[in-house]
mmCIF file of C-alpha atoms in Angstrom:
data_model
loop_
_atom_site.group_PDB
_atom_site.id
_atom_site.type_symbol
_atom_site.label_atom_id
_atom_site.label_comp_id
_atom_site.label_asym_id
_atom_site.label_seq_id
_atom_site.Cartn_x
_atom_site.Cartn_y
_atom_site.Cartn_z
ATOM 1 C CA UNK A 244 -15.153 -54.105 70.378
ATOM 2 C CA UNK A 245 -16.612 -56.997 68.506
ATOM 3 C CA UNK A 246 -14.913 -59.954 69.543
ATOM 4 C CA UNK A 247 -16.491 -62.489 67.743
ATOM 5 C CA UNK A 248 -14.176 -64.330 65.204
ATOM 6 C CA UNK A 249 -15.234 -67.099 63.952
ATOM 7 C CA UNK A 250 -17.098 -67.161 60.862
ATOM 8 C CA UNK A 251 -18.662 -69.750 58.187
ATOM 9 C CA UNK A 252 -16.746 -68.785 55.419
ATOM 10 C CA UNK A 253 -19.471 -69.882 53.178
ATOM 11 C CA UNK A 254 -22.309 -68.126 54.368
ATOM 12 C CA UNK A 255 -19.808 -64.970 54.269
ATOM 13 C CA UNK A 256 -19.247 -65.644 50.182
ATOM 14 C CA UNK A 257 -22.839 -66.260 49.946
ATOM 15 C CA UNK A 258 -24.044 -63.084 51.659
ATOM 16 C CA UNK A 259 -20.840 -60.941 49.810
ATOM 17 C CA UNK A 260 -22.278 -62.489 46.241
ATOM 18 C CA UNK A 261 -25.761 -61.005 47.481
ATOM 19 C CA UNK A 262 -24.956 -57.513 48.603
ATOM 20 C CA UNK A 263 -22.847 -57.235 45.145
ATOM 21 C CA UNK A 264 -25.979 -58.037 43.141
ATOM 22 C CA UNK A 265 -28.285 -55.943 45.387
ATOM 23 C CA UNK A 266 -25.963 -52.622 44.655
ATOM 24 C CA UNK A 267 -25.982 -53.851 40.760
ATOM 25 C CA UNK A 268 -29.154 -54.310 40.655
ATOM 26 C CA UNK A 269 -31.994 -52.882 42.984
ATOM 27 C CA UNK A 270 -29.278 -50.619 44.350
ATOM 28 C CA UNK A 271 -28.613 -48.777 41.143
ATOM 29 C CA UNK A 272 -32.422 -48.128 41.087
ATOM 30 C CA UNK A 273 -32.300 -46.467 44.333
ATOM 31 C CA UNK A 274 -29.742 -44.461 43.250
ATOM 32 C CA UNK A 275 -30.853 -42.946 39.748
ATOM 33 C CA UNK A 276 -34.266 -42.593 42.236
ATOM 34 C CA UNK A 277 -32.030 -39.875 44.793
ATOM 35 C CA UNK A 278 -30.550 -38.138 42.111
ATOM 36 C CA UNK A 279 -33.711 -37.541 40.698
ATOM 37 C CA UNK A 280 -35.543 -36.375 44.274
ATOM 38 C CA UNK A 281 -32.651 -35.405 46.044
ATOM 39 C CA UNK A 282 -33.583 -37.338 49.140
ATOM 40 C CA UNK A 283 -33.279 -40.871 50.669
ATOM 41 C CA UNK A 284 -36.559 -42.629 50.975
ATOM 42 C CA UNK A 285 -37.767 -43.885 53.902
ATOM 43 C CA UNK A 286 -38.515 -47.201 51.975
ATOM 44 C CA UNK A 287 -34.440 -47.640 51.403
ATOM 45 C CA UNK A 288 -33.667 -47.736 54.600
ATOM 46 C CA UNK A 289 -36.406 -49.954 55.512
ATOM 47 C CA UNK A 290 -35.475 -52.181 52.249
ATOM 48 C CA UNK A 291 -31.726 -51.936 53.753
ATOM 49 C CA UNK A 292 -32.786 -52.310 57.546
ATOM 50 C CA UNK A 293 -34.965 -55.324 56.569
ATOM 51 C CA UNK A 294 -31.865 -57.148 54.540
ATOM 52 C CA UNK A 295 -30.138 -57.130 57.567
ATOM 53 C CA UNK A 296 -27.594 -54.822 56.052
ATOM 54 C CA UNK A 297 -27.675 -52.253 58.611
ATOM 55 C CA UNK A 298 -26.407 -54.859 61.677
ATOM 56 C CA UNK A 299 -23.746 -56.872 59.764
ATOM 57 C CA UNK A 300 -20.984 -55.381 62.020
ATOM 58 C CA UNK A 301 -22.654 -55.235 65.508
ATOM 59 C CA UNK A 302 -21.685 -58.650 68.385
ATOM 60 C CA UNK A 303 -24.681 -60.879 68.198
ATOM 61 C CA UNK A 304 -25.482 -60.371 71.712
ATOM 62 C CA UNK A 305 -26.813 -56.499 70.475
ATOM 63 C CA UNK A 306 -28.571 -57.977 67.721
ATOM 64 C CA UNK A 307 -26.023 -57.890 64.959
ATOM 65 C CA UNK A 308 -24.891 -60.341 62.609
ATOM 66 C CA UNK A 309 -21.134 -60.498 64.610
ATOM 67 C CA UNK A 310 -19.293 -60.383 61.810
ATOM 68 C CA UNK A 311 -15.238 -59.360 62.205
ATOM 69 C CA UNK A 312 -14.463 -55.818 61.969
ATOM 70 C CA UNK A 313 -12.140 -56.784 58.626
ATOM 71 C CA UNK A 314 -14.519 -58.927 57.065
ATOM 72 C CA UNK A 315 -17.744 -56.292 57.641
ATOM 73 C CA UNK A 316 -15.402 -54.078 55.427
ATOM 74 C CA UNK A 317 -15.061 -56.643 52.418
ATOM 75 C CA UNK A 318 -18.567 -55.938 52.765
ATOM 76 C CA UNK A 319 -18.732 -52.171 52.851
ATOM 77 C CA UNK A 320 -16.254 -52.147 50.171
ATOM 78 C CA UNK A 321 -19.211 -53.582 47.750
ATOM 79 C CA UNK A 322 -21.877 -51.455 49.383
ATOM 80 C CA UNK A 323 -19.307 -47.730 48.655
ATOM 81 C CA UNK A 324 -19.654 -49.015 44.678
ATOM 82 C CA UNK A 325 -23.387 -47.959 44.928
ATOM 83 C CA UNK A 326 -24.845 -44.359 45.742
ATOM 84 C CA UNK A 327 -22.537 -42.755 48.364
ATOM 85 C CA UNK A 328 -26.065 -42.186 50.505
ATOM 86 C CA UNK A 329 -26.715 -45.596 50.690
ATOM 87 C CA UNK A 330 -23.200 -46.294 51.793
ATOM 88 C CA UNK A 331 -23.275 -43.933 54.314
ATOM 89 C CA UNK A 332 -26.718 -45.825 55.508
ATOM 90 C CA UNK A 333 -24.899 -49.029 56.158
ATOM 91 C CA UNK A 334 -21.518 -47.067 57.628
ATOM 92 C CA UNK A 335 -23.109 -45.146 59.857
ATOM 93 C CA UNK A 336 -25.372 -47.710 61.059
ATOM 94 C CA UNK A 337 -22.323 -50.354 61.408
ATOM 95 C CA UNK A 338 -20.404 -48.073 63.265
ATOM 96 C CA UNK A 339 -22.376 -45.895 65.983
ATOM 97 C CA UNK A 340 -22.815 -49.105 68.623
ATOM 98 C CA UNK A 341 -19.188 -49.250 68.969
ATOM 99 C CA UNK A 342 -19.435 -45.518 70.664
ATOM 100 C CA UNK A 343 -22.100 -46.603 72.566
ATOM 101 C CA UNK A 344 -21.864 -49.819 73.954
ATOM 102 C CA UNK A 345 -19.211 -49.796 76.325
ATOM 103 C CA UNK A 346 -20.395 -47.137 78.040
ATOM 104 C CA UNK A 347 -24.048 -47.628 77.818
ATOM 105 C CA UNK A 348 -26.135 -48.485 81.215
ATOM 106 C CA UNK A 349 -28.858 -50.952 80.804
ATOM 107 C CA UNK A 350 -31.637 -49.021 79.776
ATOM 108 C CA UNK A 351 -29.347 -47.322 77.526
ATOM 109 C CA UNK A 352 -28.279 -50.900 75.967
ATOM 110 C CA UNK A 353 -31.552 -51.234 74.984
ATOM 111 C CA UNK A 354 -31.561 -48.142 72.531
ATOM 112 C CA UNK A 355 -28.446 -49.220 71.014
ATOM 113 C CA UNK A 356 -30.521 -52.675 70.228
ATOM 114 C CA UNK A 357 -32.439 -50.459 68.696
ATOM 115 C CA UNK A 358 -29.868 -48.961 66.918
ATOM 116 C CA UNK A 359 -28.052 -52.013 65.751
ATOM 117 C CA UNK A 360 -31.184 -52.821 64.210
ATOM 118 C CA UNK A 361 -32.291 -50.007 62.567
ATOM 119 C CA UNK A 362 -35.407 -49.561 64.543
ATOM 120 C CA UNK A 363 -33.780 -45.907 65.479
ATOM 121 C CA UNK A 364 -31.211 -43.904 63.720
ATOM 122 C CA UNK A 365 -28.563 -42.206 65.967
ATOM 123 C CA UNK A 366 -26.507 -39.210 64.651
ATOM 124 C CA UNK A 367 -23.149 -38.788 65.421
ATOM 125 C CA UNK A 368 -22.828 -35.206 66.829
ATOM 126 C CA UNK A 369 -19.386 -33.441 66.641
ATOM 127 C CA UNK A 370 -18.720 -31.502 64.417
ATOM 128 C CA UNK A 371 -18.604 -27.459 65.238
ATOM 129 C CA UNK A 372 -18.055 -24.647 63.084
ATOM 130 C CA UNK A 373 -15.531 -22.840 65.643
ATOM 131 C CA UNK A 374 -13.675 -26.255 66.962
ATOM 132 C CA UNK A 375 -11.233 -29.005 64.925
ATOM 133 C CA UNK A 376 -9.978 -31.210 66.801
ATOM 134 C CA UNK A 377 -12.618 -32.611 69.507
ATOM 135 C CA UNK A 378 -10.854 -31.255 72.260
ATOM 136 C CA UNK A 379 -11.665 -27.970 71.577
ATOM 137 C CA UNK A 380 -15.301 -28.488 71.351
ATOM 138 C CA UNK A 381 -17.167 -24.872 72.510
ATOM 139 C CA UNK A 382 -20.558 -26.901 73.117
ATOM 140 C CA UNK A 383 -21.344 -26.702 77.026
ATOM 141 C CA UNK A 384 -23.439 -27.789 79.256
ATOM 142 C CA UNK A 385 -24.326 -26.400 82.679
ATOM 143 C CA UNK A 386 -25.888 -28.948 85.401
ATOM 144 C CA UNK A 387 -28.417 -28.144 88.049
ATOM 145 C CA UNK A 388 -29.581 -31.128 89.822
ATOM 146 C CA UNK A 389 -30.676 -33.934 87.851
ATOM 147 C CA UNK A 390 -30.113 -31.410 84.463
ATOM 148 C CA UNK A 391 -28.218 -30.374 82.167
ATOM 149 C CA UNK A 392 -28.390 -27.287 80.144
ATOM 150 C CA UNK A 393 -26.962 -27.654 76.446
ATOM 151 C CA UNK A 394 -25.816 -24.632 74.986
ATOM 152 C CA UNK A 395 -23.704 -24.489 71.521
ATOM 153 C CA UNK A 396 -23.928 -24.976 67.956
ATOM 154 C CA UNK A 397 -23.270 -28.110 65.706
ATOM 155 C CA UNK A 398 -22.677 -28.382 61.872
ATOM 156 C CA UNK A 399 -22.677 -30.773 59.455
ATOM 157 C CA UNK A 400 -24.156 -33.317 61.196
ATOM 158 C CA UNK A 401 -24.851 -36.197 59.035
ATOM 159 C CA UNK A 402 -28.851 -37.765 59.894
ATOM 160 C CA UNK A 403 -28.439 -34.808 62.164
ATOM 161 C CA UNK A 404 -32.442 -33.692 60.651
ATOM 162 C CA UNK A 405 -33.889 -37.018 60.510
ATOM 163 C CA UNK A 406 -32.401 -39.208 63.012
ATOM 164 C CA UNK A 407 -33.717 -40.157 66.259
ATOM 165 C CA UNK A 408 -31.544 -39.591 68.538
ATOM 166 C CA UNK A 409 -27.992 -37.072 68.812
ATOM 167 C CA UNK A 410 -24.952 -38.405 70.192
ATOM 168 C CA UNK A 411 -23.900 -35.477 70.932
ATOM 169 C CA UNK A 412 -20.384 -34.417 72.409
ATOM 170 C CA UNK A 413 -20.117 -30.941 74.828
ATOM 171 C CA UNK A 414 -18.091 -29.952 77.706
ATOM 172 C CA UNK A 415 -18.337 -28.822 81.418
ATOM 173 C CA UNK A 416 -18.693 -24.838 81.522
ATOM 174 C CA UNK A 417 -15.144 -24.061 82.404
ATOM 175 C CA UNK A 418 -13.528 -27.092 81.369
ATOM 176 C CA UNK A 419 -10.812 -27.457 78.960
ATOM 177 C CA UNK A 420 -9.252 -30.159 77.043
ATOM 178 C CA UNK A 421 -10.392 -33.541 77.058
ATOM 179 C CA UNK A 422 -11.216 -33.117 81.113
ATOM 180 C CA UNK A 423 -15.266 -32.502 81.716
ATOM 181 C CA UNK A 424 -16.101 -33.454 77.932
ATOM 182 C CA UNK A 425 -19.141 -35.563 78.183
ATOM 183 C CA UNK A 426 -21.137 -37.594 75.741
ATOM 184 C CA UNK A 427 -25.006 -37.473 75.757
ATOM 185 C CA UNK A 428 -28.023 -38.985 74.045
ATOM 186 C CA UNK A 429 -30.254 -36.520 73.097
ATOM 187 C CA UNK A 430 -34.054 -37.538 71.525
ATOM 188 C CA UNK A 431 -34.590 -35.003 68.207
ATOM 189 C CA UNK A 432 -38.073 -34.977 69.466
ATOM 190 C CA UNK A 433 -38.397 -30.818 69.271
ATOM 191 C CA UNK A 434 -36.496 -30.120 73.089
ATOM 192 C CA UNK A 435 -37.191 -26.461 74.045
ATOM 193 C CA UNK A 436 -33.881 -24.336 72.811
ATOM 194 C CA UNK A 437 -33.279 -26.714 70.075
ATOM 195 C CA UNK A 438 -33.104 -25.645 66.734
ATOM 196 C CA UNK A 439 -32.550 -28.151 63.693
ATOM 197 C CA UNK A 440 -31.826 -26.286 60.403
ATOM 198 C CA UNK A 441 -31.802 -28.296 57.116
ATOM 199 C CA UNK A 442 -28.594 -27.739 55.791
ATOM 200 C CA UNK A 443 -28.342 -30.760 53.108
ATOM 201 C CA UNK A 444 -28.085 -29.071 49.367
ATOM 202 C CA UNK A 445 -24.502 -30.167 48.956
ATOM 203 C CA UNK A 446 -21.805 -30.909 46.421
ATOM 204 C CA UNK A 447 -22.383 -34.898 46.141
ATOM 205 C CA UNK A 448 -23.417 -37.249 48.155
ATOM 206 C CA UNK A 449 -27.102 -36.037 47.200
ATOM 207 C CA UNK A 450 -30.186 -36.936 49.434
ATOM 208 C CA UNK A 451 -28.267 -37.710 53.010
ATOM 209 C CA UNK A 452 -29.923 -34.868 55.182
ATOM 210 C CA UNK A 453 -27.190 -33.074 57.097
ATOM 211 C CA UNK A 454 -28.106 -30.548 59.882
ATOM 212 C CA UNK A 455 -26.605 -27.151 61.400
ATOM 213 C CA UNK A 456 -28.001 -27.149 65.317
ATOM 214 C CA UNK A 457 -28.541 -24.680 67.855
ATOM 215 C CA UNK A 458 -28.984 -25.334 71.674
ATOM 216 C CA UNK A 459 -30.036 -22.800 73.891
ATOM 217 C CA UNK A 460 -30.087 -23.865 77.256
ATOM 218 C CA UNK A 461 -31.633 -27.045 76.407
ATOM 219 C CA UNK A 462 -32.777 -29.621 78.987
ATOM 220 C CA UNK A 463 -30.887 -32.474 78.330
ATOM 221 C CA UNK A 464 -31.182 -35.229 81.672
ATOM 222 C CA UNK A 465 -28.395 -36.117 82.953
ATOM 223 C CA UNK A 466 -29.513 -39.693 82.631
ATOM 224 C CA UNK A 467 -29.383 -39.106 79.074
ATOM 225 C CA UNK A 468 -25.081 -39.055 79.467
ATOM 226 C CA UNK A 469 -23.115 -42.430 78.284
ATOM 227 C CA UNK A 470 -20.272 -42.813 80.779
ATOM 228 C CA UNK A 471 -18.872 -40.612 83.564
ATOM 229 C CA UNK A 472 -18.270 -36.563 83.003
ATOM 230 C CA UNK A 473 -14.791 -36.278 81.398
ATOM 231 C CA UNK A 474 -15.806 -39.654 78.750
ATOM 232 C CA UNK A 475 -16.916 -37.628 76.520
ATOM 233 C CA UNK A 476 -13.692 -37.604 73.909
ATOM 234 C CA UNK A 477 -13.198 -41.425 74.987
ATOM 235 C CA UNK A 478 -16.635 -42.131 73.527
ATOM 236 C CA UNK A 479 -16.147 -39.790 70.429
ATOM 237 C CA UNK A 480 -12.603 -41.250 69.707
ATOM 238 C CA UNK A 481 -11.610 -44.494 70.049
ATOM 239 C CA UNK A 482 -15.865 -45.809 69.869
ATOM 240 C CA UNK A 483 -16.375 -44.650 67.167
ATOM 241 C CA UNK A 484 -14.007 -42.358 65.175
ATOM 242 C CA UNK A 485 -10.975 -44.738 65.144
ATOM 243 C CA UNK A 486 -12.471 -47.803 63.948
ATOM 244 C CA UNK A 487 -14.454 -45.148 61.189
ATOM 245 C CA UNK A 488 -11.699 -43.934 59.782
ATOM 246 C CA UNK A 489 -10.865 -46.867 58.683
ATOM 247 C CA UNK A 490 -14.157 -47.826 57.311
ATOM 248 C CA UNK A 491 -14.250 -44.447 55.420
ATOM 249 C CA UNK A 492 -10.635 -45.468 53.814
ATOM 250 C CA UNK A 493 -12.843 -48.800 53.046
ATOM 251 C CA UNK A 494 -15.341 -47.266 51.206
ATOM 252 C CA UNK A 495 -12.666 -44.954 49.591
ATOM 253 C CA UNK A 496 -11.865 -48.218 47.801
ATOM 254 C CA UNK A 497 -14.646 -49.472 47.100
ATOM 255 C CA UNK A 498 -15.785 -46.251 45.142
ATOM 256 C CA UNK A 499 -12.523 -45.874 43.057
ATOM 257 C CA UNK A 500 -13.267 -49.984 42.207
ATOM 258 C CA UNK A 501 -16.320 -48.338 40.307
ATOM 259 C CA UNK A 502 -14.625 -45.293 38.777
ATOM 260 C CA UNK A 503 -12.376 -47.911 37.656
ATOM 261 C CA UNK A 504 -15.120 -50.661 36.906
ATOM 262 C CA UNK A 505 -16.145 -47.645 34.701
ATOM 263 C CA UNK A 506 -13.374 -46.333 33.187
ATOM 264 C CA UNK A 507 -12.468 -49.467 31.660
ATOM 265 C CA UNK A 508 -15.874 -50.002 30.127
ATOM 266 C CA UNK A 509 -15.764 -46.831 28.457
ATOM 267 C CA UNK A 510 -12.128 -47.223 27.214
ATOM 268 C CA UNK A 511 -13.874 -50.691 25.480
ATOM 269 C CA UNK A 512 -16.712 -49.360 23.764
ATOM 270 C CA UNK A 513 -14.745 -45.709 23.098
ATOM 271 C CA UNK A 514 -13.434 -45.312 19.356
ATOM 272 C CA UNK A 515 -11.147 -42.478 18.551
ATOM 273 C CA UNK A 516 -9.421 -41.670 15.189
ATOM 274 C CA UNK A 517 -10.068 -46.189 14.093
ATOM 275 C CA UNK A 518 -9.335 -47.279 18.009
ATOM 276 C CA UNK A 519 -10.772 -48.085 20.866
ATOM 277 C CA UNK A 520 -9.510 -45.958 23.262
ATOM 278 C CA UNK A 521 -8.188 -48.996 25.350
ATOM 279 C CA UNK A 522 -5.790 -49.587 22.912
ATOM 280 C CA UNK A 523 -3.707 -46.051 23.080
ATOM 281 C CA UNK A 524 -0.689 -46.338 25.701
ATOM 282 C CA UNK A 525 -1.776 -43.366 27.722
ATOM 283 C CA UNK A 526 -5.076 -44.624 28.541
ATOM 284 C CA UNK A 527 -3.584 -48.158 29.718
ATOM 285 C CA UNK A 528 -0.920 -45.722 31.645
ATOM 286 C CA UNK A 529 -3.820 -44.335 33.336
ATOM 287 C CA UNK A 530 -6.121 -47.503 34.091
ATOM 288 C CA UNK A 531 -2.445 -49.120 35.329
ATOM 289 C CA UNK A 532 -1.883 -46.550 37.326
ATOM 290 C CA UNK A 533 -5.296 -47.050 38.417
ATOM 291 C CA UNK A 534 -4.803 -50.561 39.643
ATOM 292 C CA UNK A 535 -1.906 -49.767 41.462
ATOM 293 C CA UNK A 536 -3.233 -47.302 43.489
ATOM 294 C CA UNK A 537 -6.405 -49.021 44.327
ATOM 295 C CA UNK A 538 -4.115 -52.305 45.370
ATOM 296 C CA UNK A 539 -1.472 -50.709 47.611
ATOM 297 C CA UNK A 540 -4.467 -48.625 49.781
ATOM 298 C CA UNK A 541 -6.905 -51.713 50.119
ATOM 299 C CA UNK A 542 -3.924 -53.096 51.589
ATOM 300 C CA UNK A 543 -3.098 -50.778 54.014
ATOM 301 C CA UNK A 544 -6.670 -50.797 54.887
ATOM 302 C CA UNK A 545 -6.673 -54.309 55.697
ATOM 303 C CA UNK A 546 -3.604 -54.403 58.050
ATOM 304 C CA UNK A 547 -5.388 -50.788 59.402
ATOM 305 C CA UNK A 548 -8.310 -53.226 60.301
ATOM 306 C CA UNK A 549 -6.451 -55.800 61.739
ATOM 307 C CA UNK A 550 -4.454 -53.412 63.848
ATOM 308 C CA UNK A 551 -7.763 -51.975 65.001
ATOM 309 C CA UNK A 552 -9.409 -55.654 65.744
ATOM 310 C CA UNK A 553 -6.120 -57.065 67.870
ATOM 311 C CA UNK A 554 -5.739 -53.826 70.022
ATOM 312 C CA UNK A 555 -2.567 -53.170 68.407
ATOM 313 C CA UNK A 556 -0.830 -50.512 69.719
ATOM 314 C CA UNK A 557 -0.197 -48.706 66.360
ATOM 315 C CA UNK A 558 -4.256 -49.556 65.629
ATOM 316 C CA UNK A 559 -4.555 -45.161 65.641
ATOM 317 C CA UNK A 560 -2.043 -43.955 63.398
ATOM 318 C CA UNK A 561 -2.810 -46.666 60.806
ATOM 319 C CA UNK A 562 -6.106 -45.865 61.240
ATOM 320 C CA UNK A 563 -5.595 -41.817 60.090
ATOM 321 C CA UNK A 564 -2.623 -43.594 58.168
ATOM 322 C CA UNK A 565 -4.928 -45.434 56.033
ATOM 323 C CA UNK A 566 -7.506 -42.381 55.400
ATOM 324 C CA UNK A 567 -4.756 -40.729 54.022
ATOM 325 C CA UNK A 568 -3.682 -42.636 51.398
ATOM 326 C CA UNK A 569 -7.178 -44.083 50.556
ATOM 327 C CA UNK A 570 -8.654 -41.231 50.132
ATOM 328 C CA UNK A 571 -6.121 -39.065 48.229
ATOM 329 C CA UNK A 572 -5.957 -42.455 45.723
ATOM 330 C CA UNK A 573 -9.517 -41.724 45.566
ATOM 331 C CA UNK A 574 -8.731 -38.614 44.042
ATOM 332 C CA UNK A 575 -6.743 -39.595 41.759
ATOM 333 C CA UNK A 576 -7.982 -42.709 40.298
ATOM 334 C CA UNK A 577 -11.439 -40.683 40.100
ATOM 335 C CA UNK A 578 -9.192 -37.880 38.100
ATOM 336 C CA UNK A 579 -7.982 -40.149 35.597
ATOM 337 C CA UNK A 580 -10.874 -41.932 35.353
ATOM 338 C CA UNK A 581 -13.166 -39.544 34.286
ATOM 339 C CA UNK A 582 -10.516 -38.042 31.938
ATOM 340 C CA UNK A 583 -10.696 -41.179 30.315
ATOM 341 C CA UNK A 584 -14.275 -40.307 29.645
ATOM 342 C CA UNK A 585 -13.048 -37.167 28.027
ATOM 343 C CA UNK A 586 -16.236 -34.612 27.936
ATOM 344 C CA UNK A 587 -18.814 -37.154 28.290
ATOM 345 C CA UNK A 588 -18.053 -37.724 32.027
ATOM 346 C CA UNK A 589 -18.787 -34.162 32.869
ATOM 347 C CA UNK A 590 -22.623 -34.946 31.973
ATOM 348 C CA UNK A 591 -24.928 -36.237 34.969
ATOM 349 C CA UNK A 592 -26.380 -38.972 32.549
ATOM 350 C CA UNK A 593 -23.133 -40.563 33.225
ATOM 351 C CA UNK A 594 -22.444 -42.344 36.086
ATOM 352 C CA UNK A 595 -19.026 -41.162 36.483
ATOM 353 C CA UNK A 596 -19.936 -37.658 37.104
ATOM 354 C CA UNK A 597 -21.787 -38.879 40.417
ATOM 355 C CA UNK A 598 -19.235 -40.642 41.572
ATOM 356 C CA UNK A 599 -16.387 -37.907 40.629
ATOM 357 C CA UNK A 600 -19.177 -35.561 42.950
ATOM 358 C CA UNK A 601 -19.042 -38.023 45.759
ATOM 359 C CA UNK A 602 -15.745 -38.733 46.056
ATOM 360 C CA UNK A 603 -14.692 -35.468 47.053
ATOM 361 C CA UNK A 604 -16.685 -35.558 50.814
ATOM 362 C CA UNK A 605 -14.163 -38.338 51.718
ATOM 363 C CA UNK A 606 -11.572 -35.871 52.250
ATOM 364 C CA UNK A 607 -13.102 -34.331 55.476
ATOM 365 C CA UNK A 608 -15.109 -36.803 56.136
ATOM 366 C CA UNK A 609 -14.192 -38.178 59.901
ATOM 367 C CA UNK A 610 -11.717 -35.330 59.694
ATOM 368 C CA UNK A 611 -9.448 -34.008 57.138
ATOM 369 C CA UNK A 612 -6.173 -35.439 56.306
ATOM 370 C CA UNK A 613 -4.512 -32.370 57.963
ATOM 371 C CA UNK A 614 -5.944 -33.779 61.349
ATOM 372 C CA UNK A 615 -5.101 -37.111 60.398
ATOM 373 C CA UNK A 616 -1.585 -36.358 59.190
ATOM 374 C CA UNK A 617 -1.066 -34.348 62.784
ATOM 375 C CA UNK A 618 -2.109 -37.837 64.232
ATOM 376 C CA UNK A 619 0.354 -39.803 62.704
ATOM 377 C CA UNK A 620 2.897 -37.270 62.927
ATOM 378 C CA UNK A 621 2.269 -37.078 66.727
ATOM 379 C CA UNK A 622 2.749 -41.413 67.138
ATOM 380 C CA UNK A 623 5.115 -41.425 64.784
ATOM 381 C CA UNK A 624 7.653 -38.784 67.399
ATOM 382 C CA UNK A 625 5.768 -40.523 70.980
ATOM 383 C CA UNK A 626 7.499 -43.623 69.235
ATOM 384 C CA UNK A 627 10.444 -42.604 68.393
ATOM 385 C CA UNK A 628 11.053 -41.175 71.564
ATOM 386 C CA UNK A 629 9.962 -44.192 73.669
ATOM 387 C CA UNK A 630 13.031 -46.288 71.822
ATOM 388 C CA UNK A 631 15.605 -43.784 71.578
ATOM 389 C CA UNK A 632 15.520 -42.476 74.452
ATOM 390 C CA UNK A 633 17.425 -39.255 74.991
ATOM 391 C CA UNK A 634 20.633 -39.043 77.587
ATOM 392 C CA UNK A 635 18.583 -36.361 79.931
ATOM 393 C CA UNK A 636 15.843 -39.316 79.474
ATOM 394 C CA UNK A 637 18.182 -41.995 80.173
ATOM 395 C CA UNK A 638 19.859 -40.443 83.383
ATOM 396 C CA UNK A 639 16.015 -38.799 84.756
#
């Protein structure tokens, strides 16, 4: 975890202003190109890298800027008002180091530094078509000497086509639950038995590549393992998914703010029957509800971020709760923003159409709300059991 807490406020505000100017200027030009071409150009990745936007959150010793997590989220909030693929690049590159660094040996740490700098792209490779929680992983490895032989399938893997490495999770053959899970840094270099299928034709988040991966006795050196056998879910859940869920929640806040901005602009411009839409009570109600929704979600996201930064015992349920609240809020806000545009909003020439499509992806990014509610409910019940012991527990 990033332990740097000192930050020069003037420099930080300058950085915020710089990022906002980029999002509203070059970012919008890139957004139009991504939508037109259906691809994220390599030049965009290089521009984000050269500007340092891919290494905002990592500690200085890894080559990052050392910005504390809650303050980093203020920057991600701004980036998230841009195209979803731009947000995805910034979000993922500023997060994968969290999973890798605590478990990396000296050699792997050099790879982590390259990931932080943007020299290499690492794709988080957990999701499977027939598994949903992580503990039910079906991809397996069989160890023979110094080599694992990997078998299984992954899908919905963001950057899985173009990445340099897959941060991949599997289990030792014959194990169940979290026991026997492993995390592997697998190079995307045409390994024997590895098939990469481009599955990038999506409703929204155009330009970001997504992969289906098939592995058949694909050899992976044991030296590619992060941590020990049995540490796989620790790498995945605590290192990446917990803070990443908070990041996704803040990205929902940022995109909702963009939707609200577009709705306000349109309401102030559009006239019907001699009145601006902004003068009509029903439109004012929509805008007021959106404002309250966004403000409430943002407050919870920042509380969850501080809990994570401080290793608070309720960091995990707050992480999931913030995502539940924020993505549900985003659905309501974008729906009302589109409704304010009327039929015009349904046409791709208007930015709200893209915002509306992009917003839907966050409902299942880093775990569906159904899974998040399971996490929160489990924590609530465990907390109650710990603070309200039954007679049987007391006697025990």
